[in-house]
Amino acid sequence: MSTEGGSRWWPASAFGAWALAWAALQGASRLGAPAPWPVLLSLATVFALAACHRRPWRRWLVALGWPAALLLQTAAVPAWAWAGVGVGLVLLYPRRHWQDAPLYPTPLGALDDLARHAPLPSGARVLDGGCGAGDGLLALARAYPGTVLEGVEGSRALVWACRWRCRSARVWQGDLWRTDWRPYALVYLFQRPESMPQALAKAQAELAPGAWLVSLDFPLPGMEATQSWAHGRHTVYLYAADRWN
């Protein structure tokens, strides 16, 4: 059984697993269990809970996060350092954006064939929804050098990084699901499987005839792609808005 509840509880499920591992460690120690049994019990607890997560990267993050914390605990790490890590994580991923994808960098050449399948006129507006640190915008700039590139990102820290890397693009902090897609000739997403039903509904409601939706790795549910092709271990899915308009 998954602890994620369709990812609704992520990353709370990770913190919950680590909290239970800590409780197992403290409980075994207070009951007088000799070393190394309290540590082994806490590791068994977190590994079992990590296995309940569907996404491989989440399983690894939960499983390795607790041993890393134990190792750091043996070092003389001051409390202010832990507070700094927490503040940094909140700045990188604000609470309201925990349901969006984590930082998935787009490989630079992944979209090189895009213009051949979905040609755009010079000056067309292109949106990278959830642009992160700018890898998707850099890939789009290679594919569409004559277009107007824009990116929306929930993390202020990543917006700063993206603006620095993509000087010619307009990048702002915001919610990609509240951003109006109607002005754009193409919207690019590198999100999560759980986000794709929401992406489909928004594309059907807002993309204009002649526009395109591009998704890296994750297809729209129940919708046949206009074109799809592989780039290394990645797959590009291209959808023409004309199909649902």
JSON list of C-alpha atoms in Angstrom, two decimals:
[
{"chain": "A", "resi": 1, "resn": "MET", "atom": "CA", "xyz": [0.00, 0.00, 0.00]},
{"chain": "A", "resi": 2, "resn": "SER", "atom": "CA", "xyz": [1.29, 3.43, -0.84]},
{"chain": "A", "resi": 3, "resn": "THR", "atom": "CA", "xyz": [1.77, 5.99, 1.91]},
{"chain": "A", "resi": 4, "resn": "GLU", "atom": "CA", "xyz": [1.49, 8.83, -0.58]},
{"chain": "A", "resi": 5, "resn": "GLY", "atom": "CA", "xyz": [-2.26, 8.89, -1.14]},
{"chain": "A", "resi": 6, "resn": "GLY", "atom": "CA", "xyz": [-1.81, 9.81, -4.79]},
{"chain": "A", "resi": 7, "resn": "SER", "atom": "CA", "xyz": [1.11, 12.08, -3.76]},
{"chain": "A", "resi": 8, "resn": "ARG", "atom": "CA", "xyz": [-1.28, 14.27, -1.79]},
{"chain": "A", "resi": 9, "resn": "TRP", "atom": "CA", "xyz": [0.72, 13.62, 1.37]},
{"chain": "A", "resi": 10, "resn": "TRP", "atom": "CA", "xyz": [4.18, 14.15, -0.10]},
{"chain": "A", "resi": 11, "resn": "PRO", "atom": "CA", "xyz": [6.52, 15.31, 1.42]},
{"chain": "A", "resi": 12, "resn": "ALA", "atom": "CA", "xyz": [4.64, 14.81, 4.72]},
{"chain": "A", "resi": 13, "resn": "SER", "atom": "CA", "xyz": [5.00, 11.05, 4.21]},
{"chain": "A", "resi": 14, "resn": "ALA", "atom": "CA", "xyz": [8.80, 11.45, 4.22]},
{"chain": "A", "resi": 15, "resn": "PHE", "atom": "CA", "xyz": [8.82, 13.49, 7.42]},
{"chain": "A", "resi": 16, "resn": "GLY", "atom": "CA", "xyz": [6.39, 11.00, 8.96]},
{"chain": "A", "resi": 17, "resn": "ALA", "atom": "CA", "xyz": [8.69, 8.09, 8.12]},
{"chain": "A", "resi": 18, "resn": "TRP", "atom": "CA", "xyz": [11.67, 9.86, 9.68]},
{"chain": "A", "resi": 19, "resn": "ALA", "atom": "CA", "xyz": [9.62, 10.77, 12.77]},
{"chain": "A", "resi": 20, "resn": "LEU", "atom": "CA", "xyz": [8.61, 7.13, 13.25]},
{"chain": "A", "resi": 21, "resn": "ALA", "atom": "CA", "xyz": [12.24, 6.05, 12.79]},
{"chain": "A", "resi": 22, "resn": "TRP", "atom": "CA", "xyz": [13.25, 8.55, 15.47]},
{"chain": "A", "resi": 23, "resn": "ALA", "atom": "CA", "xyz": [10.48, 7.25, 17.76]},
{"chain": "A", "resi": 24, "resn": "ALA", "atom": "CA", "xyz": [11.70, 3.67, 17.24]},
{"chain": "A", "resi": 25, "resn": "LEU", "atom": "CA", "xyz": [15.27, 4.73, 18.07]},
{"chain": "A", "resi": 26, "resn": "GLN", "atom": "CA", "xyz": [14.24, 6.60, 21.21]},
{"chain": "A", "resi": 27, "resn": "GLY", "atom": "CA", "xyz": [11.80, 3.93, 22.35]},
{"chain": "A", "resi": 28, "resn": "ALA", "atom": "CA", "xyz": [14.29, 1.08, 22.01]},
{"chain": "A", "resi": 29, "resn": "SER", "atom": "CA", "xyz": [16.97, 3.11, 23.80]},
{"chain": "A", "resi": 30, "resn": "ARG", "atom": "CA", "xyz": [14.68, 3.94, 26.73]},
{"chain": "A", "resi": 31, "resn": "LEU", "atom": "CA", "xyz": [13.68, 0.30, 27.05]},
{"chain": "A", "resi": 32, "resn": "GLY", "atom": "CA", "xyz": [17.33, -0.54, 27.54]},
{"chain": "A", "resi": 33, "resn": "ALA", "atom": "CA", "xyz": [18.03, -2.28, 24.24]},
{"chain": "A", "resi": 34, "resn": "PRO", "atom": "CA", "xyz": [21.80, -2.57, 23.80]},
{"chain": "A", "resi": 35, "resn": "ALA", "atom": "CA", "xyz": [23.61, -1.03, 20.87]},
{"chain": "A", "resi": 36, "resn": "PRO", "atom": "CA", "xyz": [23.29, -1.35, 17.94]},
{"chain": "A", "resi": 37, "resn": "TRP", "atom": "CA", "xyz": [19.68, -2.58, 18.20]},
{"chain": "A", "resi": 38, "resn": "PRO", "atom": "CA", "xyz": [17.99, 0.84, 18.56]},
{"chain": "A", "resi": 39, "resn": "VAL", "atom": "CA", "xyz": [19.73, 2.08, 15.42]},
{"chain": "A", "resi": 40, "resn": "LEU", "atom": "CA", "xyz": [18.95, -1.11, 13.52]},
{"chain": "A", "resi": 41, "resn": "LEU", "atom": "CA", "xyz": [15.30, -0.90, 14.55]},
{"chain": "A", "resi": 42, "resn": "SER", "atom": "CA", "xyz": [15.07, 2.70, 13.37]},
{"chain": "A", "resi": 43, "resn": "LEU", "atom": "CA", "xyz": [16.69, 1.77, 10.04]},
{"chain": "A", "resi": 44, "resn": "ALA", "atom": "CA", "xyz": [14.30, -1.15, 9.56]},
{"chain": "A", "resi": 45, "resn": "THR", "atom": "CA", "xyz": [11.38, 1.19, 10.27]},
{"chain": "A", "resi": 46, "resn": "VAL", "atom": "CA", "xyz": [12.42, 3.82, 7.75]},
{"chain": "A", "resi": 47, "resn": "PHE", "atom": "CA", "xyz": [13.33, 1.25, 5.07]},
{"chain": "A", "resi": 48, "resn": "ALA", "atom": "CA", "xyz": [9.91, -0.40, 5.40]},
{"chain": "A", "resi": 49, "resn": "LEU", "atom": "CA", "xyz": [8.13, 2.94, 5.11]},
{"chain": "A", "resi": 50, "resn": "ALA", "atom": "CA", "xyz": [10.33, 4.00, 2.20]},
{"chain": "A", "resi": 51, "resn": "ALA", "atom": "CA", "xyz": [9.27, 0.90, 0.29]},
{"chain": "A", "resi": 52, "resn": "CYS", "atom": "CA", "xyz": [5.64, 2.06, 0.51]},
{"chain": "A", "resi": 53, "resn": "HIS", "atom": "CA", "xyz": [6.33, 5.00, -1.79]},
{"chain": "A", "resi": 54, "resn": "ARG", "atom": "CA", "xyz": [5.53, 4.48, -5.47]},
{"chain": "A", "resi": 55, "resn": "ARG", "atom": "CA", "xyz": [8.12, 6.77, -7.03]},
{"chain": "A", "resi": 56, "resn": "PRO", "atom": "CA", "xyz": [11.68, 5.35, -6.96]},
{"chain": "A", "resi": 57, "resn": "TRP", "atom": "CA", "xyz": [13.30, 8.72, -6.18]},
{"chain": "A", "resi": 58, "resn": "ARG", "atom": "CA", "xyz": [11.01, 9.13, -3.19]},
{"chain": "A", "resi": 59, "resn": "ARG", "atom": "CA", "xyz": [11.87, 5.66, -1.91]},
{"chain": "A", "resi": 60, "resn": "TRP", "atom": "CA", "xyz": [15.57, 6.52, -2.11]},
{"chain": "A", "resi": 61, "resn": "LEU", "atom": "CA", "xyz": [15.11, 9.92, -0.50]},
{"chain": "A", "resi": 62, "resn": "VAL", "atom": "CA", "xyz": [13.15, 8.51, 2.45]},
{"chain": "A", "resi": 63, "resn": "ALA", "atom": "CA", "xyz": [15.48, 5.53, 2.86]},
{"chain": "A", "resi": 64, "resn": "LEU", "atom": "CA", "xyz": [18.71, 7.54, 2.74]},
{"chain": "A", "resi": 65, "resn": "GLY", "atom": "CA", "xyz": [17.50, 10.62, 4.58]},
{"chain": "A", "resi": 66, "resn": "TRP", "atom": "CA", "xyz": [17.40, 8.95, 7.97]},
{"chain": "A", "resi": 67, "resn": "PRO", "atom": "CA", "xyz": [20.87, 7.31, 7.82]},
{"chain": "A", "resi": 68, "resn": "ALA", "atom": "CA", "xyz": [22.26, 10.67, 6.67]},
{"chain": "A", "resi": 69, "resn": "ALA", "atom": "CA", "xyz": [20.65, 12.34, 9.68]},
{"chain": "A", "resi": 70, "resn": "LEU", "atom": "CA", "xyz": [22.17, 9.72, 12.00]},
{"chain": "A", "resi": 71, "resn": "LEU", "atom": "CA", "xyz": [25.62, 10.31, 10.53]},
{"chain": "A", "resi": 72, "resn": "LEU", "atom": "CA", "xyz": [25.29, 14.07, 10.85]},
{"chain": "A", "resi": 73, "resn": "GLN", "atom": "CA", "xyz": [24.11, 13.64, 14.43]},
{"chain": "A", "resi": 74, "resn": "THR", "atom": "CA", "xyz": [27.46, 12.08, 15.31]},
{"chain": "A", "resi": 75, "resn": "ALA", "atom": "CA", "xyz": [29.22, 15.19, 13.99]},
{"chain": "A", "resi": 76, "resn": "ALA", "atom": "CA", "xyz": [29.28, 18.48, 15.82]},
{"chain": "A", "resi": 77, "resn": "VAL", "atom": "CA", "xyz": [26.62, 20.17, 13.71]},
{"chain": "A", "resi": 78, "resn": "PRO", "atom": "CA", "xyz": [25.27, 23.30, 15.47]},
{"chain": "A", "resi": 79, "resn": "ALA", "atom": "CA", "xyz": [21.55, 23.92, 15.74]},
{"chain": "A", "resi": 80, "resn": "TRP", "atom": "CA", "xyz": [21.78, 27.02, 13.54]},
{"chain": "A", "resi": 81, "resn": "ALA", "atom": "CA", "xyz": [23.05, 24.85, 10.68]},
{"chain": "A", "resi": 82, "resn": "TRP", "atom": "CA", "xyz": [19.95, 22.63, 10.86]},
{"chain": "A", "resi": 83, "resn": "ALA", "atom": "CA", "xyz": [17.78, 25.75, 10.97]},
{"chain": "A", "resi": 84, "resn": "GLY", "atom": "CA", "xyz": [19.59, 27.07, 7.91]},
{"chain": "A", "resi": 85, "resn": "VAL", "atom": "CA", "xyz": [18.90, 23.86, 6.02]},
{"chain": "A", "resi": 86, "resn": "GLY", "atom": "CA", "xyz": [15.21, 24.08, 6.91]},
{"chain": "A", "resi": 87, "resn": "VAL", "atom": "CA", "xyz": [14.95, 27.71, 5.83]},
{"chain": "A", "resi": 88, "resn": "GLY", "atom": "CA", "xyz": [16.75, 26.89, 2.60]},
{"chain": "A", "resi": 89, "resn": "LEU", "atom": "CA", "xyz": [14.33, 24.08, 1.80]},
{"chain": "A", "resi": 90, "resn": "VAL", "atom": "CA", "xyz": [11.33, 26.33, 2.44]},
{"chain": "A", "resi": 91, "resn": "LEU", "atom": "CA", "xyz": [12.80, 29.01, 0.17]},
{"chain": "A", "resi": 92, "resn": "LEU", "atom": "CA", "xyz": [13.52, 26.45, -2.53]},
{"chain": "A", "resi": 93, "resn": "TYR", "atom": "CA", "xyz": [10.10, 24.81, -2.31]},
{"chain": "A", "resi": 94, "resn": "PRO", "atom": "CA", "xyz": [7.38, 26.84, -0.57]},
{"chain": "A", "resi": 95, "resn": "ARG", "atom": "CA", "xyz": [4.63, 24.82, 1.09]},
{"chain": "A", "resi": 96, "resn": "ARG", "atom": "CA", "xyz": [1.98, 25.76, -1.49]},
{"chain": "A", "resi": 97, "resn": "HIS", "atom": "CA", "xyz": [4.08, 24.15, -4.25]},
{"chain": "A", "resi": 98, "resn": "TRP", "atom": "CA", "xyz": [4.78, 20.80, -2.57]},
{"chain": "A", "resi": 99, "resn": "GLN", "atom": "CA", "xyz": [2.31, 19.11, -4.90]},
{"chain": "A", "resi": 100, "resn": "ASP", "atom": "CA", "xyz": [4.22, 20.27, -8.00]},
{"chain": "A", "resi": 101, "resn": "ALA", "atom": "CA", "xyz": [7.19, 18.43, -9.40]},
{"chain": "A", "resi": 102, "resn": "PRO", "atom": "CA", "xyz": [10.55, 18.65, -7.66]},
{"chain": "A", "resi": 103, "resn": "LEU", "atom": "CA", "xyz": [13.52, 19.96, -9.61]},
{"chain": "A", "resi": 104, "resn": "TYR", "atom": "CA", "xyz": [13.54, 17.94, -12.85]},
{"chain": "A", "resi": 105, "resn": "PRO", "atom": "CA", "xyz": [16.18, 19.46, -15.18]},
{"chain": "A", "resi": 106, "resn": "THR", "atom": "CA", "xyz": [15.37, 19.16, -18.89]},
{"chain": "A", "resi": 107, "resn": "PRO", "atom": "CA", "xyz": [18.32, 17.72, -20.85]},
{"chain": "A", "resi": 108, "resn": "LEU", "atom": "CA", "xyz": [19.67, 20.42, -23.14]},
{"chain": "A", "resi": 109, "resn": "GLY", "atom": "CA", "xyz": [19.08, 18.57, -26.42]},
{"chain": "A", "resi": 110, "resn": "ALA", "atom": "CA", "xyz": [15.80, 16.90, -25.46]},
{"chain": "A", "resi": 111, "resn": "LEU", "atom": "CA", "xyz": [13.67, 19.37, -27.45]},
{"chain": "A", "resi": 112, "resn": "ASP", "atom": "CA", "xyz": [15.90, 19.83, -30.49]},
{"chain": "A", "resi": 113, "resn": "ASP", "atom": "CA", "xyz": [13.43, 18.05, -32.80]},
{"chain": "A", "resi": 114, "resn": "LEU", "atom": "CA", "xyz": [10.42, 19.97, -31.50]},
{"chain": "A", "resi": 115, "resn": "ALA", "atom": "CA", "xyz": [10.35, 22.70, -34.16]},
{"chain": "A", "resi": 116, "resn": "ARG", "atom": "CA", "xyz": [10.28, 20.08, -36.92]},
{"chain": "A", "resi": 117, "resn": "HIS", "atom": "CA", "xyz": [7.06, 18.59, -35.53]},
{"chain": "A", "resi": 118, "resn": "ALA", "atom": "CA", "xyz": [5.50, 21.81, -34.17]},
{"chain": "A", "resi": 119, "resn": "PRO", "atom": "CA", "xyz": [6.75, 24.82, -36.16]},
{"chain": "A", "resi": 120, "resn": "LEU", "atom": "CA", "xyz": [6.08, 28.24, -34.64]},
{"chain": "A", "resi": 121, "resn": "PRO", "atom": "CA", "xyz": [6.22, 31.67, -36.26]},
{"chain": "A", "resi": 122, "resn": "SER", "atom": "CA", "xyz": [8.79, 34.21, -35.16]},
{"chain": "A", "resi": 123, "resn": "GLY", "atom": "CA", "xyz": [7.56, 36.13, -32.14]},
{"chain": "A", "resi": 124, "resn": "ALA", "atom": "CA", "xyz": [5.25, 33.35, -30.89]},
{"chain": "A", "resi": 125, "resn": "ARG", "atom": "CA", "xyz": [4.96, 33.16, -27.11]},
{"chain": "A", "resi": 126, "resn": "VAL", "atom": "CA", "xyz": [6.21, 29.97, -25.46]},
{"chain": "A", "resi": 127, "resn": "LEU", "atom": "CA", "xyz": [5.65, 29.13, -21.78]},
{"chain": "A", "resi": 128, "resn": "ASP", "atom": "CA", "xyz": [7.68, 26.77, -19.61]},
{"chain": "A", "resi": 129, "resn": "GLY", "atom": "CA", "xyz": [5.30, 25.83, -16.82]},
{"chain": "A", "resi": 130, "resn": "GLY", "atom": "CA", "xyz": [7.41, 25.18, -13.73]},
{"chain": "A", "resi": 131, "resn": "CYS", "atom": "CA", "xyz": [10.67, 26.36, -15.26]},
{"chain": "A", "resi": 132, "resn": "GLY", "atom": "CA", "xyz": [12.89, 25.52, -12.27]},
{"chain": "A", "resi": 133, "resn": "ALA", "atom": "CA", "xyz": [16.45, 26.74, -12.72]},
{"chain": "A", "resi": 134, "resn": "GLY", "atom": "CA", "xyz": [15.98, 27.33, -16.45]},
{"chain": "A", "resi": 135, "resn": "ASP", "atom": "CA", "xyz": [17.00, 24.07, -18.13]},
{"chain": "A", "resi": 136, "resn": "GLY", "atom": "CA", "xyz": [13.70, 23.82, -20.01]},
{"chain": "A", "resi": 137, "resn": "LEU", "atom": "CA", "xyz": [13.94, 27.41, -21.22]},
{"chain": "A", "resi": 138, "resn": "LEU", "atom": "CA", "xyz": [17.48, 26.81, -22.47]},
{"chain": "A", "resi": 139, "resn": "ALA", "atom": "CA", "xyz": [16.27, 23.74, -24.37]},
{"chain": "A", "resi": 140, "resn": "LEU", "atom": "CA", "xyz": [13.34, 25.70, -25.80]},
{"chain": "A", "resi": 141, "resn": "ALA", "atom": "CA", "xyz": [15.68, 28.50, -26.87]},
{"chain": "A", "resi": 142, "resn": "ARG", "atom": "CA", "xyz": [17.65, 25.98, -28.92]},
{"chain": "A", "resi": 143, "resn": "ALA", "atom": "CA", "xyz": [14.49, 24.68, -30.56]},
{"chain": "A", "resi": 144, "resn": "TYR", "atom": "CA", "xyz": [12.80, 28.06, -31.12]},
{"chain": "A", "resi": 145, "resn": "PRO", "atom": "CA", "xyz": [15.40, 30.84, -31.37]},
{"chain": "A", "resi": 146, "resn": "GLY", "atom": "CA", "xyz": [12.92, 33.37, -32.78]},
{"chain": "A", "resi": 147, "resn": "THR", "atom": "CA", "xyz": [10.18, 33.02, -30.17]},
{"chain": "A", "resi": 148, "resn": "VAL", "atom": "CA", "xyz": [9.35, 34.93, -27.00]},
{"chain": "A", "resi": 149, "resn": "LEU", "atom": "CA", "xyz": [10.22, 32.64, -24.08]},
{"chain": "A", "resi": 150, "resn": "GLU", "atom": "CA", "xyz": [8.49, 32.93, -20.70]},
{"chain": "A", "resi": 151, "resn": "GLY", "atom": "CA", "xyz": [8.69, 30.85, -17.54]},
{"chain": "A", "resi": 152, "resn": "VAL", "atom": "CA", "xyz": [6.65, 30.58, -14.36]},
{"chain": "A", "resi": 153, "resn": "GLU", "atom": "CA", "xyz": [8.08, 29.01, -11.20]},
{"chain": "A", "resi": 154, "resn": "GLY", "atom": "CA", "xyz": [6.83, 28.74, -7.63]},
{"chain": "A", "resi": 155, "resn": "SER", "atom": "CA", "xyz": [10.20, 28.93, -5.89]},
{"chain": "A", "resi": 156, "resn": "ARG", "atom": "CA", "xyz": [11.66, 32.41, -5.53]},
{"chain": "A", "resi": 157, "resn": "ALA", "atom": "CA", "xyz": [15.19, 31.00, -5.26]},
{"chain": "A", "resi": 158, "resn": "LEU", "atom": "CA", "xyz": [14.78, 29.09, -8.52]},
{"chain": "A", "resi": 159, "resn": "VAL", "atom": "CA", "xyz": [13.28, 32.17, -10.19]},
{"chain": "A", "resi": 160, "resn": "TRP", "atom": "CA", "xyz": [16.47, 34.07, -9.35]},
{"chain": "A", "resi": 161, "resn": "ALA", "atom": "CA", "xyz": [18.61, 31.24, -10.73]},
{"chain": "A", "resi": 162, "resn": "CYS", "atom": "CA", "xyz": [16.49, 30.98, -13.87]},
{"chain": "A", "resi": 163, "resn": "ARG", "atom": "CA", "xyz": [16.63, 34.72, -14.55]},
{"chain": "A", "resi": 164, "resn": "TRP", "atom": "CA", "xyz": [20.40, 34.65, -14.24]},
{"chain": "A", "resi": 165, "resn": "ARG", "atom": "CA", "xyz": [20.75, 31.70, -16.63]},
{"chain": "A", "resi": 166, "resn": "CYS", "atom": "CA", "xyz": [18.06, 32.76, -19.13]},
{"chain": "A", "resi": 167, "resn": "ARG", "atom": "CA", "xyz": [18.63, 36.49, -19.55]},
{"chain": "A", "resi": 168, "resn": "SER", "atom": "CA", "xyz": [16.45, 36.82, -22.64]},
{"chain": "A", "resi": 169, "resn": "ALA", "atom": "CA", "xyz": [13.40, 35.07, -21.12]},
{"chain": "A", "resi": 170, "resn": "ARG", "atom": "CA", "xyz": [10.70, 36.64, -18.98]},
{"chain": "A", "resi": 171, "resn": "VAL", "atom": "CA", "xyz": [10.54, 34.67, -15.74]},
{"chain": "A", "resi": 172, "resn": "TRP", "atom": "CA", "xyz": [8.29, 35.31, -12.75]},
{"chain": "A", "resi": 173, "resn": "GLN", "atom": "CA", "xyz": [7.25, 33.67, -9.51]},
{"chain": "A", "resi": 174, "resn": "GLY", "atom": "CA", "xyz": [3.76, 32.21, -9.65]},
{"chain": "A", "resi": 175, "resn": "ASP", "atom": "CA", "xyz": [1.54, 29.17, -9.89]},
{"chain": "A", "resi": 176, "resn": "LEU", "atom": "CA", "xyz": [1.59, 27.47, -13.28]},
{"chain": "A", "resi": 177, "resn": "TRP", "atom": "CA", "xyz": [-1.96, 26.18, -12.67]},
{"chain": "A", "resi": 178, "resn": "ARG", "atom": "CA", "xyz": [-3.25, 29.73, -12.15]},
{"chain": "A", "resi": 179, "resn": "THR", "atom": "CA", "xyz": [-1.33, 31.16, -15.11]},
{"chain": "A", "resi": 180, "resn": "ASP", "atom": "CA", "xyz": [-3.51, 31.82, -18.15]},
{"chain": "A", "resi": 181, "resn": "TRP", "atom": "CA", "xyz": [-2.34, 29.57, -21.01]},
{"chain": "A", "resi": 182, "resn": "ARG", "atom": "CA", "xyz": [-4.49, 31.24, -23.67]},
{"chain": "A", "resi": 183, "resn": "PRO", "atom": "CA", "xyz": [-1.86, 33.71, -24.97]},
{"chain": "A", "resi": 184, "resn": "TYR", "atom": "CA", "xyz": [0.70, 30.99, -25.67]},
{"chain": "A", "resi": 185, "resn": "ALA", "atom": "CA", "xyz": [1.41, 29.17, -28.91]},
{"chain": "A", "resi": 186, "resn": "LEU", "atom": "CA", "xyz": [3.14, 26.38, -26.97]},
{"chain": "A", "resi": 187, "resn": "VAL", "atom": "CA", "xyz": [3.22, 25.31, -23.33]},
{"chain": "A", "resi": 188, "resn": "TYR", "atom": "CA", "xyz": [5.99, 23.01, -22.14]},
{"chain": "A", "resi": 189, "resn": "LEU", "atom": "CA", "xyz": [5.74, 20.85, -19.00]},
{"chain": "A", "resi": 190, "resn": "PHE", "atom": "CA", "xyz": [8.11, 18.52, -17.18]},
{"chain": "A", "resi": 191, "resn": "GLN", "atom": "CA", "xyz": [5.91, 17.66, -14.22]},
{"chain": "A", "resi": 192, "resn": "ARG", "atom": "CA", "xyz": [4.76, 14.41, -12.59]},
{"chain": "A", "resi": 193, "resn": "PRO", "atom": "CA", "xyz": [2.35, 11.66, -13.63]},
{"chain": "A", "resi": 194, "resn": "GLU", "atom": "CA", "xyz": [-0.03, 12.84, -10.91]},
{"chain": "A", "resi": 195, "resn": "SER", "atom": "CA", "xyz": [-0.13, 16.33, -12.46]},
{"chain": "A", "resi": 196, "resn": "MET", "atom": "CA", "xyz": [-1.11, 15.24, -15.96]},
{"chain": "A", "resi": 197, "resn": "PRO", "atom": "CA", "xyz": [-4.92, 15.03, -15.45]},
{"chain": "A", "resi": 198, "resn": "GLN", "atom": "CA", "xyz": [-4.80, 18.64, -14.23]},
{"chain": "A", "resi": 199, "resn": "ALA", "atom": "CA", "xyz": [-2.62, 19.58, -17.22]},
{"chain": "A", "resi": 200, "resn": "LEU", "atom": "CA", "xyz": [-5.10, 17.98, -19.62]},
{"chain": "A", "resi": 201, "resn": "ALA", "atom": "CA", "xyz": [-8.08, 19.80, -18.11]},
{"chain": "A", "resi": 202, "resn": "LYS", "atom": "CA", "xyz": [-6.27, 23.15, -18.21]},
{"chain": "A", "resi": 203, "resn": "ALA", "atom": "CA", "xyz": [-5.05, 22.61, -21.78]},
{"chain": "A", "resi": 204, "resn": "GLN", "atom": "CA", "xyz": [-8.54, 21.71, -22.97]},
{"chain": "A", "resi": 205, "resn": "ALA", "atom": "CA", "xyz": [-9.99, 24.78, -21.27]},
{"chain": "A", "resi": 206, "resn": "GLU", "atom": "CA", "xyz": [-7.39, 27.36, -22.25]},
{"chain": "A", "resi": 207, "resn": "LEU", "atom": "CA", "xyz": [-5.13, 26.44, -25.18]},
{"chain": "A", "resi": 208, "resn": "ALA", "atom": "CA", "xyz": [-6.21, 28.15, -28.38]},
{"chain": "A", "resi": 209, "resn": "PRO", "atom": "CA", "xyz": [-6.69, 26.32, -31.70]},
{"chain": "A", "resi": 210, "resn": "GLY", "atom": "CA", "xyz": [-3.30, 25.91, -33.35]},
{"chain": "A", "resi": 211, "resn": "ALA", "atom": "CA", "xyz": [-1.44, 25.86, -30.03]},
{"chain": "A", "resi": 212, "resn": "TRP", "atom": "CA", "xyz": [0.65, 22.99, -28.72]},
{"chain": "A", "resi": 213, "resn": "LEU", "atom": "CA", "xyz": [1.22, 21.25, -25.40]},
{"chain": "A", "resi": 214, "resn": "VAL", "atom": "CA", "xyz": [4.54, 19.48, -24.90]},
{"chain": "A", "resi": 215, "resn": "SER", "atom": "CA", "xyz": [5.23, 17.12, -22.00]},
{"chain": "A", "resi": 216, "resn": "LEU", "atom": "CA", "xyz": [8.54, 15.45, -21.27]},
{"chain": "A", "resi": 217, "resn": "ASP", "atom": "CA", "xyz": [8.26, 11.83, -20.11]},
{"chain": "A", "resi": 218, "resn": "PHE", "atom": "CA", "xyz": [4.65, 11.89, -18.91]},
{"chain": "A", "resi": 219, "resn": "PRO", "atom": "CA", "xyz": [1.73, 11.62, -21.39]},
{"chain": "A", "resi": 220, "resn": "LEU", "atom": "CA", "xyz": [-1.71, 13.13, -20.96]},
{"chain": "A", "resi": 221, "resn": "PRO", "atom": "CA", "xyz": [-4.11, 10.48, -19.62]},
{"chain": "A", "resi": 222, "resn": "GLY", "atom": "CA", "xyz": [-6.45, 9.00, -22.21]},
{"chain": "A", "resi": 223, "resn": "MET", "atom": "CA", "xyz": [-5.15, 11.27, -24.96]},
{"chain": "A", "resi": 224, "resn": "GLU", "atom": "CA", "xyz": [-3.15, 9.98, -27.93]},
{"chain": "A", "resi": 225, "resn": "ALA", "atom": "CA", "xyz": [-0.17, 12.18, -28.67]},
{"chain": "A", "resi": 226, "resn": "THR", "atom": "CA", "xyz": [0.01, 13.93, -32.03]},
{"chain": "A", "resi": 227, "resn": "GLN", "atom": "CA", "xyz": [3.68, 12.95, -32.10]},
{"chain": "A", "resi": 228, "resn": "SER", "atom": "CA", "xyz": [6.05, 11.31, -29.65]},
{"chain": "A", "resi": 229, "resn": "TRP", "atom": "CA", "xyz": [9.73, 10.50, -29.91]},
{"chain": "A", "resi": 230, "resn": "ALA", "atom": "CA", "xyz": [12.58, 9.34, -27.73]},
{"chain": "A", "resi": 231, "resn": "HIS", "atom": "CA", "xyz": [15.61, 11.31, -26.67]},
{"chain": "A", "resi": 232, "resn": "GLY", "atom": "CA", "xyz": [17.94, 9.02, -24.79]},
{"chain": "A", "resi": 233, "resn": "ARG", "atom": "CA", "xyz": [16.02, 7.72, -21.80]},
{"chain": "A", "resi": 234, "resn": "HIS", "atom": "CA", "xyz": [13.41, 10.46, -22.15]},
{"chain": "A", "resi": 235, "resn": "THR", "atom": "CA", "xyz": [10.26, 10.65, -24.30]},
{"chain": "A", "resi": 236, "resn": "VAL", "atom": "CA", "xyz": [8.75, 13.83, -25.71]},
{"chain": "A", "resi": 237, "resn": "TYR", "atom": "CA", "xyz": [4.94, 13.92, -26.05]},
{"chain": "A", "resi": 238, "resn": "LEU", "atom": "CA", "xyz": [3.45, 16.53, -28.38]},
{"chain": "A", "resi": 239, "resn": "TYR", "atom": "CA", "xyz": [-0.26, 17.41, -28.43]},
{"chain": "A", "resi": 240, "resn": "ALA", "atom": "CA", "xyz": [-2.05, 19.68, -30.90]},
{"chain": "A", "resi": 241, "resn": "ALA", "atom": "CA", "xyz": [-4.81, 21.75, -29.28]},
{"chain": "A", "resi": 242, "resn": "ASP", "atom": "CA", "xyz": [-6.83, 21.34, -32.49]},
{"chain": "A", "resi": 243, "resn": "ARG", "atom": "CA", "xyz": [-7.60, 17.80, -31.36]},
{"chain": "A", "resi": 244, "resn": "TRP", "atom": "CA", "xyz": [-9.80, 18.95, -28.50]},
{"chain": "A", "resi": 245, "resn": "ASN", "atom": "CA", "xyz": [-10.99, 22.34, -29.80]}
]
